[in-house]
CSV table of C-alpha atoms in Angstrom, one decimal:
chain,number,residue,atom,x,y,z
A,162,MET,CA,-23.2,12.2,-103.9
A,163,GLY,CA,-24.8,10.0,-106.5
A,164,ILE,CA,-28.1,11.0,-108.0
A,165,GLY,CA,-29.0,8.7,-110.9
A,166,LYS,CA,-28.1,5.4,-112.5
A,167,ASN,CA,-28.0,4.2,-116.1
A,168,ARG,CA,-31.5,3.4,-117.3
A,169,GLY,CA,-30.2,1.9,-120.6
A,170,ARG,CA,-31.1,4.6,-123.1
A,171,ARG,CA,-28.7,6.2,-125.5
A,172,ALA,CA,-29.2,9.2,-127.6
A,173,ARG,CA,-27.4,10.1,-130.8
A,174,SER,CA,-23.7,10.8,-130.6
A,175,ALA,CA,-22.5,14.4,-130.3
A,176,SER,CA,-22.1,16.2,-133.6
A,177,ILE,CA,-19.9,19.2,-132.9
A,178,LEU,CA,-16.6,19.5,-131.0
A,179,VAL,CA,-15.4,23.0,-130.1
A,180,ALA,CA,-12.1,23.6,-128.2
A,181,LEU,CA,-12.5,25.2,-124.8
A,182,LEU,CA,-10.1,28.0,-124.1
A,183,ILE,CA,-9.9,29.2,-120.6
A,184,GLY,CA,-8.0,32.5,-120.2
A,185,ALA,CA,-5.5,33.6,-117.7
A,186,ALA,CA,-5.7,31.8,-114.4
A,187,LEU,CA,-7.2,33.0,-111.2
A,188,THR,CA,-4.9,33.6,-108.3
A,189,ALA,CA,-2.9,30.4,-107.5
A,190,CYS,CA,-4.9,27.8,-105.5
A,191,GLY,CA,-3.4,24.3,-105.5
A,192,GLY,CA,-3.6,22.5,-102.2
A,193,GLU,CA,-3.3,24.9,-99.3
A,194,PRO,CA,-4.5,28.3,-100.6
A,195,ASP,CA,-2.9,31.7,-100.1
A,196,PRO,CA,-5.3,33.8,-98.0
A,197,GLY,CA,-5.0,36.4,-100.7
A,198,GLU,CA,-6.8,34.0,-103.0
A,199,ALA,CA,-10.1,35.2,-101.4
A,200,ASN,CA,-9.7,38.5,-103.2
A,201,PRO,CA,-12.8,38.7,-105.4
A,202,GLY,CA,-11.0,40.6,-108.1
A,203,THR,CA,-13.1,42.9,-110.2
A,204,ALA,CA,-16.5,43.3,-108.5
A,205,VAL,CA,-19.4,42.6,-110.7
A,206,SER,CA,-22.4,44.9,-110.2
A,207,SER,CA,-25.9,43.5,-110.7
A,208,THR,CA,-29.3,44.9,-110.5
A,209,ALA,CA,-31.9,43.4,-108.1
A,210,THR,CA,-34.0,40.5,-109.3
A,211,SER,CA,-37.7,40.9,-109.9
A,212,THR,CA,-39.9,40.1,-106.9
A,213,PRO,CA,-42.8,37.8,-107.4
A,214,SER,CA,-46.2,39.4,-106.8
A,215,GLY,CA,-47.3,36.7,-104.4
A,216,VAL,CA,-46.0,33.8,-102.3
A,217,PRO,CA,-46.6,30.1,-103.0
A,218,ASP,CA,-49.3,28.3,-101.0
A,219,LEU,CA,-47.6,25.0,-100.2
A,220,GLY,CA,-50.8,23.5,-99.0
A,221,ALA,CA,-52.5,23.7,-102.4
A,222,ALA,CA,-50.6,21.4,-104.7
A,223,GLU,CA,-51.7,21.0,-108.3
A,224,GLU,CA,-50.5,18.1,-110.3
A,225,ILE,CA,-49.7,19.7,-113.7
A,226,ALA,CA,-48.2,16.7,-115.4
A,227,LEU,CA,-47.7,13.0,-114.7
A,228,GLY,CA,-45.5,10.3,-116.3
A,229,ILE,CA,-42.5,12.5,-117.1
A,230,ASP,CA,-39.3,10.5,-117.7
A,231,VAL,CA,-36.6,11.8,-115.2
A,232,PRO,CA,-37.4,15.5,-115.4
A,233,TRP,CA,-34.3,17.6,-114.7
A,234,GLY,CA,-34.3,21.1,-116.0
A,235,LEU,CA,-37.3,23.4,-115.8
A,236,ALA,CA,-37.6,26.9,-117.3
A,237,LEU,CA,-40.7,29.1,-117.1
A,238,LEU,CA,-41.9,30.8,-120.3
A,239,PRO,CA,-43.4,34.3,-120.4
A,240,ASP,CA,-46.8,32.9,-121.2
A,241,GLY,CA,-46.9,30.9,-118.0
A,242,ALA,CA,-46.1,27.5,-119.4
A,243,ALA,CA,-42.9,25.6,-118.5
A,244,LEU,CA,-40.2,23.8,-120.6
A,245,VAL,CA,-39.1,20.6,-118.9
A,246,ALA,CA,-36.0,18.5,-119.9
A,247,GLU,CA,-36.2,14.7,-119.7
A,248,ARG,CA,-32.7,13.6,-118.7
A,249,ASP,CA,-32.5,10.3,-120.4
A,250,THR,CA,-34.6,10.9,-123.6
A,251,GLY,CA,-33.2,14.3,-124.5
A,252,ARG,CA,-36.7,15.6,-125.1
A,253,VAL,CA,-37.9,19.1,-124.1
A,254,LEU,CA,-41.6,19.2,-123.2
A,255,ARG,CA,-44.0,22.1,-122.9
A,256,VAL,CA,-46.0,21.8,-119.8
A,257,VAL,CA,-49.1,23.9,-119.0
A,258,ALA,CA,-51.9,23.3,-116.6
A,259,GLY,CA,-54.9,21.5,-118.0
A,260,ARG,CA,-53.2,20.1,-121.1
A,261,ALA,CA,-51.1,17.0,-121.8
A,262,PRO,CA,-47.3,17.7,-122.0
A,263,GLU,CA,-46.2,18.3,-125.5
A,264,GLN,CA,-42.8,17.6,-127.0
A,265,VAL,CA,-41.5,20.8,-128.5
A,266,TYR,CA,-37.8,19.9,-129.1
A,267,GLN,CA,-35.3,17.0,-129.3
A,268,VAL,CA,-31.8,17.9,-128.2
A,269,SER,CA,-29.4,16.0,-130.3
A,270,GLY,CA,-26.1,14.5,-129.1
A,271,VAL,CA,-27.4,13.6,-125.6
A,272,VAL,CA,-25.6,10.6,-124.1
A,273,ALA,CA,-27.5,9.6,-121.0
A,274,ARG,CA,-25.4,7.5,-118.6
A,275,GLY,CA,-25.4,7.6,-114.8
A,276,GLU,CA,-26.2,11.1,-113.7
A,277,GLY,CA,-25.5,12.5,-117.2
A,278,GLY,CA,-28.0,13.4,-119.9
A,279,LEU,CA,-30.1,16.4,-120.7
A,280,LEU,CA,-29.8,18.5,-117.6
A,281,GLY,CA,-30.4,22.2,-117.1
A,282,LEU,CA,-32.6,24.6,-119.2
A,283,ALA,CA,-32.6,28.4,-119.2
A,284,ILE,CA,-34.6,30.9,-121.1
A,285,ALA,CA,-32.8,34.0,-122.6
A,286,ARG,CA,-33.7,37.2,-120.8
A,287,ASP,CA,-34.7,38.6,-124.2
A,288,TYR,CA,-36.6,35.4,-125.1
A,289,ALA,CA,-39.6,37.4,-126.4
A,290,ALA,CA,-37.4,38.9,-129.0
A,291,THR,CA,-34.9,36.1,-129.7
A,292,GLY,CA,-36.6,32.9,-128.8
A,293,TRP,CA,-33.4,31.4,-127.5
A,294,VAL,CA,-33.6,28.4,-125.1
A,295,TYR,CA,-30.3,27.2,-123.5
A,296,ALA,CA,-29.6,23.6,-122.5
A,297,TYR,CA,-26.7,21.9,-120.6
A,298,PHE,CA,-26.2,18.2,-121.5
A,299,THR,CA,-23.8,15.3,-121.5
A,300,GLY,CA,-22.5,14.4,-124.9
A,301,ALA,CA,-20.2,11.8,-126.3
A,302,ASP,CA,-17.0,13.6,-125.1
A,303,ASP,CA,-18.0,16.3,-122.6
A,304,ASN,CA,-20.7,18.3,-120.9
A,305,ARG,CA,-21.7,21.3,-123.0
A,306,ILE,CA,-24.1,24.1,-123.5
A,307,VAL,CA,-26.2,24.7,-126.6
A,308,ARG,CA,-28.9,27.1,-127.5
A,309,PHE,CA,-31.8,26.7,-130.0
A,310,ARG,CA,-35.1,28.2,-131.0
A,311,LEU,CA,-38.0,25.7,-130.7
A,312,GLY,CA,-38.1,24.0,-134.1
A,313,GLY,CA,-34.7,25.3,-135.1
A,314,PRO,CA,-31.1,23.9,-135.2
A,315,GLN,CA,-28.8,23.8,-132.2
A,316,GLU,CA,-25.9,26.2,-131.8
A,317,VAL,CA,-23.0,25.3,-129.6
A,318,VAL,CA,-22.4,27.9,-126.9
A,319,PHE,CA,-19.7,26.3,-124.6
A,320,THR,CA,-17.9,22.9,-124.5
A,321,GLY,CA,-15.1,21.1,-122.7
A,322,ILE,CA,-16.7,20.5,-119.3
A,323,ALA,CA,-15.4,17.1,-118.4
A,324,LYS,CA,-18.1,14.4,-117.9
A,325,ALA,CA,-18.4,11.3,-115.8
A,326,GLY,CA,-21.0,8.9,-114.4
A,327,ASN,CA,-21.6,11.4,-111.6
A,328,HIS,CA,-20.8,15.0,-110.5
A,329,ASN,CA,-21.8,16.6,-113.9
A,330,GLY,CA,-23.3,19.7,-112.3
A,331,GLY,CA,-25.8,20.9,-114.9
A,332,ARG,CA,-27.7,23.9,-113.6
A,333,ILE,CA,-27.7,27.0,-115.8
A,334,GLU,CA,-29.5,30.3,-115.1
A,335,PHE,CA,-29.4,33.8,-116.4
A,336,GLY,CA,-28.5,36.3,-113.7
A,337,PRO,CA,-29.9,39.8,-113.1
A,338,ASP,CA,-26.9,41.1,-114.9
A,339,GLY,CA,-27.9,39.3,-118.1
A,340,MET,CA,-25.0,36.8,-118.0
A,341,LEU,CA,-25.3,33.0,-118.1
A,342,TYR,CA,-24.2,31.3,-114.9
A,343,VAL,CA,-23.3,27.6,-115.0
A,344,GLY,CA,-22.9,25.2,-112.1
A,345,THR,CA,-20.4,22.4,-112.8
A,346,GLY,CA,-19.2,19.3,-110.9
A,347,ASP,CA,-15.7,17.9,-110.5
A,348,ALA,CA,-16.7,14.8,-112.7
A,349,GLY,CA,-15.2,12.5,-110.0
A,350,GLN,CA,-11.7,14.1,-110.0
A,351,THR,CA,-11.3,16.4,-107.0
A,352,ASP,CA,-8.1,18.1,-108.3
A,353,ARG,CA,-10.2,19.9,-111.0
A,354,SER,CA,-12.2,21.9,-108.5
A,355,PRO,CA,-9.4,24.2,-107.2
A,356,ASP,CA,-7.7,24.3,-110.7
A,357,PRO,CA,-8.4,27.7,-112.3
A,358,GLY,CA,-7.6,26.2,-115.7
A,359,SER,CA,-10.4,23.7,-115.5
A,360,PRO,CA,-14.1,24.5,-116.0
A,361,ASN,CA,-15.1,21.7,-113.6
A,362,GLY,CA,-16.0,22.2,-110.0
A,363,LYS,CA,-16.8,25.8,-110.7
A,364,ILE,CA,-19.5,28.4,-111.2
A,365,LEU,CA,-18.9,29.8,-114.6
A,366,ARG,CA,-20.1,33.2,-115.8
A,367,LEU,CA,-20.6,33.6,-119.6
A,368,THR,CA,-22.0,36.0,-122.0
A,369,PRO,CA,-25.2,34.8,-123.8
A,370,ASP,CA,-22.8,33.8,-126.7
A,371,GLY,CA,-20.7,31.7,-124.4
A,372,GLN,CA,-17.7,33.9,-124.0
A,373,PRO,CA,-16.1,34.7,-120.6
A,374,ALA,CA,-18.2,37.5,-119.3
A,375,PRO,CA,-16.8,41.0,-118.8
A,376,GLY,CA,-15.9,41.8,-115.2
A,377,ASN,CA,-15.0,38.2,-114.3
A,378,PRO,CA,-12.4,37.8,-111.6
A,379,THR,CA,-9.7,37.0,-114.2
A,380,THR,CA,-10.0,38.7,-117.6
A,381,GLY,CA,-10.6,36.1,-120.4
A,382,SER,CA,-11.5,33.3,-118.0
A,383,PRO,CA,-15.1,32.0,-117.6
A,384,VAL,CA,-14.5,31.1,-113.9
A,385,TYR,CA,-16.5,33.0,-111.4
A,386,SER,CA,-15.9,30.9,-108.3
A,387,LEU,CA,-14.0,27.7,-107.7
A,388,GLY,CA,-13.5,24.9,-105.2
A,389,HIS,CA,-17.0,23.3,-105.7
A,390,ARG,CA,-17.8,19.6,-105.7
A,391,ASN,CA,-21.1,19.5,-107.6
A,392,VAL,CA,-23.3,22.6,-108.0
A,393,GLN,CA,-26.9,22.0,-109.0
A,394,GLY,CA,-28.7,25.0,-107.6
A,395,LEU,CA,-28.4,28.7,-108.5
A,396,ALA,CA,-30.7,31.6,-107.4
A,397,TRP,CA,-30.5,35.3,-106.7
A,398,ASP,CA,-32.3,37.3,-104.0
A,399,ARG,CA,-33.9,40.7,-104.5
A,400,SER,CA,-30.6,42.5,-103.9
A,401,GLY,CA,-28.9,40.5,-106.6
A,402,ARG,CA,-26.9,38.2,-104.3
A,403,LEU,CA,-26.2,34.7,-105.8
A,404,PHE,CA,-26.8,31.6,-103.7
A,405,ALA,CA,-25.8,28.1,-104.8
A,406,ALA,CA,-26.6,24.6,-103.5
A,407,GLU,CA,-23.8,22.0,-103.5
A,408,PHE,CA,-23.6,18.3,-102.8
A,409,GLY,CA,-21.3,17.2,-100.1
A,410,GLN,CA,-19.5,13.8,-100.1
A,411,ASN,CA,-20.2,11.8,-96.9
A,412,ARG,CA,-21.1,14.4,-94.3
A,413,LEU,CA,-22.5,17.7,-95.2
A,414,ASP,CA,-24.4,19.3,-98.1
A,415,GLU,CA,-24.2,23.1,-98.4
A,416,VAL,CA,-25.8,26.4,-99.5
A,417,ASN,CA,-23.3,29.1,-100.2
A,418,LEU,CA,-23.4,32.8,-100.8
A,419,ILE,CA,-21.3,33.1,-104.0
A,420,GLU,CA,-18.8,36.0,-104.3
A,421,PRO,CA,-16.5,36.4,-107.4
A,422,GLY,CA,-13.1,34.8,-107.1
A,423,ARG,CA,-13.8,33.0,-103.9
A,424,ASN,CA,-12.7,29.4,-103.3
A,425,TYR,CA,-15.4,27.3,-101.6
A,426,GLY,CA,-13.0,24.7,-100.3
A,427,TRP,CA,-13.5,21.4,-102.1
A,428,PRO,CA,-11.7,19.0,-101.7
A,429,ALA,CA,-9.8,20.4,-98.7
A,430,VAL,CA,-13.0,21.2,-96.7
A,431,GLU,CA,-16.5,19.7,-96.6
A,432,GLY,CA,-18.9,22.0,-94.8
A,433,ALA,CA,-17.5,24.8,-92.6
A,434,GLY,CA,-14.1,25.1,-91.1
A,435,GLY,CA,-12.0,26.6,-93.9
A,436,GLY,CA,-12.4,30.3,-93.2
A,437,ASP,CA,-9.0,30.6,-91.4
A,438,ARG,CA,-7.3,29.1,-94.5
A,439,GLY,CA,-8.9,31.5,-97.0
A,440,TYR,CA,-11.9,29.4,-98.0
A,441,ALA,CA,-15.5,30.6,-98.0
A,442,ASP,CA,-17.6,28.9,-95.4
A,443,PRO,CA,-21.2,27.9,-96.3
A,444,LEU,CA,-24.3,29.7,-95.0
A,445,LEU,CA,-26.2,26.4,-94.3
A,446,THR,CA,-25.2,22.8,-94.0
A,447,TRP,CA,-27.2,19.6,-93.6
A,448,PRO,CA,-26.3,15.9,-93.1
A,449,THR,CA,-26.3,14.3,-96.6
A,450,SER,CA,-29.1,12.0,-95.5
A,451,ALA,CA,-31.4,15.0,-95.0
A,452,ALA,CA,-30.7,16.9,-98.2
A,453,SER,CA,-28.8,16.2,-101.4
A,454,PRO,CA,-29.8,19.7,-102.5
A,455,SER,CA,-30.5,20.1,-106.2
A,456,GLY,CA,-32.6,23.0,-107.5
A,457,ILE,CA,-33.1,26.2,-105.5
A,458,ALA,CA,-35.3,29.2,-105.9
A,459,ILE,CA,-36.0,32.4,-104.1
A,460,ALA,CA,-39.4,34.2,-103.6
A,461,GLY,CA,-39.3,37.4,-101.6
A,462,ASP,CA,-37.2,36.7,-98.5
A,463,THR,CA,-37.5,32.9,-98.7
A,464,LEU,CA,-35.1,30.4,-100.1
A,465,TYR,CA,-36.5,27.1,-101.4
A,466,VAL,CA,-34.3,24.0,-101.7
A,467,ALA,CA,-35.4,20.8,-103.4
A,468,ALA,CA,-33.9,17.8,-101.7
A,469,LEU,CA,-33.3,14.4,-103.4
A,470,ARG,CA,-32.1,12.0,-100.8
A,471,GLY,CA,-33.9,14.0,-98.1
A,472,GLU,CA,-37.2,13.8,-100.0
A,473,ARG,CA,-38.4,17.2,-98.7
A,474,LEU,CA,-38.5,20.9,-99.6
A,475,TRP,CA,-36.3,23.0,-97.3
A,476,THR,CA,-37.1,26.6,-96.7
A,477,ALA,CA,-35.0,29.3,-95.0
A,478,LYS,CA,-35.5,33.0,-94.5
A,479,ILE,CA,-33.0,35.4,-96.1
A,480,SER,CA,-31.8,38.5,-94.2
A,481,ASP,CA,-28.9,40.7,-95.4
A,482,GLY,CA,-27.3,37.8,-97.3
A,483,LYS,CA,-27.6,35.4,-94.3
A,484,LEU,CA,-30.0,32.4,-93.9
A,485,GLY,CA,-32.1,31.6,-90.9
A,486,GLU,CA,-32.8,28.2,-89.4
A,487,PRO,CA,-34.1,25.9,-92.2
A,488,ALA,CA,-37.5,24.3,-92.0
A,489,ALA,CA,-38.6,21.0,-93.8
A,490,LEU,CA,-41.8,20.9,-95.8
A,491,LEU,CA,-43.5,18.2,-97.9
A,492,GLN,CA,-41.3,15.6,-96.2
A,493,ASP,CA,-41.8,12.1,-97.7
A,494,ARG,CA,-44.9,13.2,-99.5
A,495,TYR,CA,-43.7,13.1,-103.1
A,496,GLY,CA,-40.3,11.4,-102.8
A,497,ARG,CA,-37.1,12.8,-104.3
A,498,LEU,CA,-37.4,16.5,-105.3
A,499,ARG,CA,-35.1,17.7,-108.1
A,500,THR,CA,-36.0,21.2,-109.4
A,501,VAL,CA,-37.9,24.1,-108.0
A,502,ALA,CA,-38.7,27.4,-109.7
A,503,VAL,CA,-40.8,30.4,-108.8
A,504,ALA,CA,-43.0,32.1,-111.4
A,505,ALA,CA,-43.5,35.8,-111.8
A,506,ASP,CA,-46.8,35.6,-109.9
A,507,GLY,CA,-45.3,33.8,-107.0
A,508,ALA,CA,-46.4,30.3,-107.9
A,509,LEU,CA,-43.9,27.6,-107.1
A,510,TRP,CA,-43.2,24.8,-109.6
A,511,LEU,CA,-41.6,21.5,-108.4
A,512,THR,CA,-40.4,18.3,-110.1
A,513,THR,CA,-40.0,14.9,-108.6
A,514,SER,CA,-37.1,12.6,-109.5
A,515,ASN,CA,-38.2,9.1,-108.5
A,516,THR,CA,-37.6,7.4,-111.9
A,517,ASP,CA,-33.9,8.3,-111.9
A,518,GLY,CA,-32.9,4.9,-110.6
A,519,ARG,CA,-32.5,6.0,-107.0
A,520,GLY,CA,-36.1,6.6,-105.9
A,521,ASP,CA,-39.1,4.5,-105.0
A,522,ILE,CA,-41.5,5.0,-107.9
A,523,ARG,CA,-45.0,6.1,-107.0
A,524,ASP,CA,-48.0,5.7,-109.2
A,525,GLY,CA,-47.9,8.6,-111.7
A,526,ASP,CA,-44.2,9.4,-111.3
A,527,ASP,CA,-42.4,11.5,-112.3
A,528,ARG,CA,-44.7,14.5,-111.8
A,529,ILE,CA,-44.6,18.2,-112.2
A,530,LEU,CA,-46.3,20.1,-109.3
A,531,ARG,CA,-47.5,23.7,-109.1
A,532,PHE,CA,-48.3,25.5,-105.9
A,533,PRO,CA,-50.3,28.6,-106.7
A,534,ALA,CA,-49.6,32.0,-105.2
A,535,LYS,CA,-51.8,33.2,-102.4
C-alpha cells in the first residue's frame, strides 16, 4: 500500500557502504512452506515492559507543534521532550510543549523519494549514559540504520536493506530485552519476504551495535520473523509480547503477534487463512480503506494503531496475547495518522501525515499532538 510520493527534495548522497552479511538461513521457506517452518527455534526470553502510570485522555488534545514537514519517526526522551524525524528533509527536531520545535540534528545521506527518506527513530535504553539516537533511513543505495549523539558524527549500524519507491518499512524500536527490532518491507519484490537470506520483508533483531542478536532463531542471522509485506508498527505489552502492524495489498491490513522464526505468509497469504499451511494468522485485520496501519503503541491493556488511509486511531483491548474488537477514535478529525507513542506518564503522542503527498492538507499541518494522562 502506497504511503507517500516524491515531493522533490533530495538530501546529500550516502557516504558509507557496508556489506550486509546474513548468517545461516532459517528453515527452508520458498513457495509452499513446510509446516515445520513454524518452529520458533531458540526461544528468546524477555522481561515485561514498563507500564505507564496513567492512561491517555483522548478527549483533551494538545497541539504541541505545527508546520512539521512529513513527520515520520518519533522517540520520547527521558526529560519528556520528543525527537521527531522529518522524512523529506532529513532533519531531527526536538519538540516540547510550549516551545517552538528546534532542529537538533541533520542526518546525512538521506535520499527522499516516494515513501523513502528519514523514517524511524529510537532512543537507546541506556540513553542517559550513552546519548545514542538511532535512525532508519533511505540512502543512495539502500535502507540503513545509523546512530549518533546529538551534535556528533553518524556511525553506521546496519546496511543492505533493499530500497524502493515504496515498501521500505522503517520502524525501529528497542525491546524489553535491550535488543533493536527493525520492521522492513519487501521493497516491491514479494520473493524477498519468505527468503531467509534477505533482510527485506522481515522483522530483524539486532544488538545495539547492529550484529545479529544472541538467541535469534538462526545463529548468526538477524532475521527474527519473515513473510511480511511492509511492517511499520512495533510494540510490546506488559508481558513482553511483541505486536506488529503490517500493510496489506488490496484487501486486508493486519496486526500480528510476533513469535521468533514464524512465517507470516506474504506473499502467499493476505490476512488470515494460512494456518493450515504453517503460516501465522493475524490477530486483527481491517479492509485497507479503513486502516493502512503505521505506528502502534501499547498503554496498559490497550493497543493504539495510527491509521493513514483510514484517518483514525484504532484501539483494541489486549488479553493474554489476543486482541478484542477494535474501536475507531478521532475519525476524520486530523487526517492521516502516522506515528503514535505512549510516554512513561501515560500521555499519548500522535503525528499526522497530511503533507506526505497523499493527504488533504489542513491549516497547520503537519502537527504533533499530545493527549495528557488522566
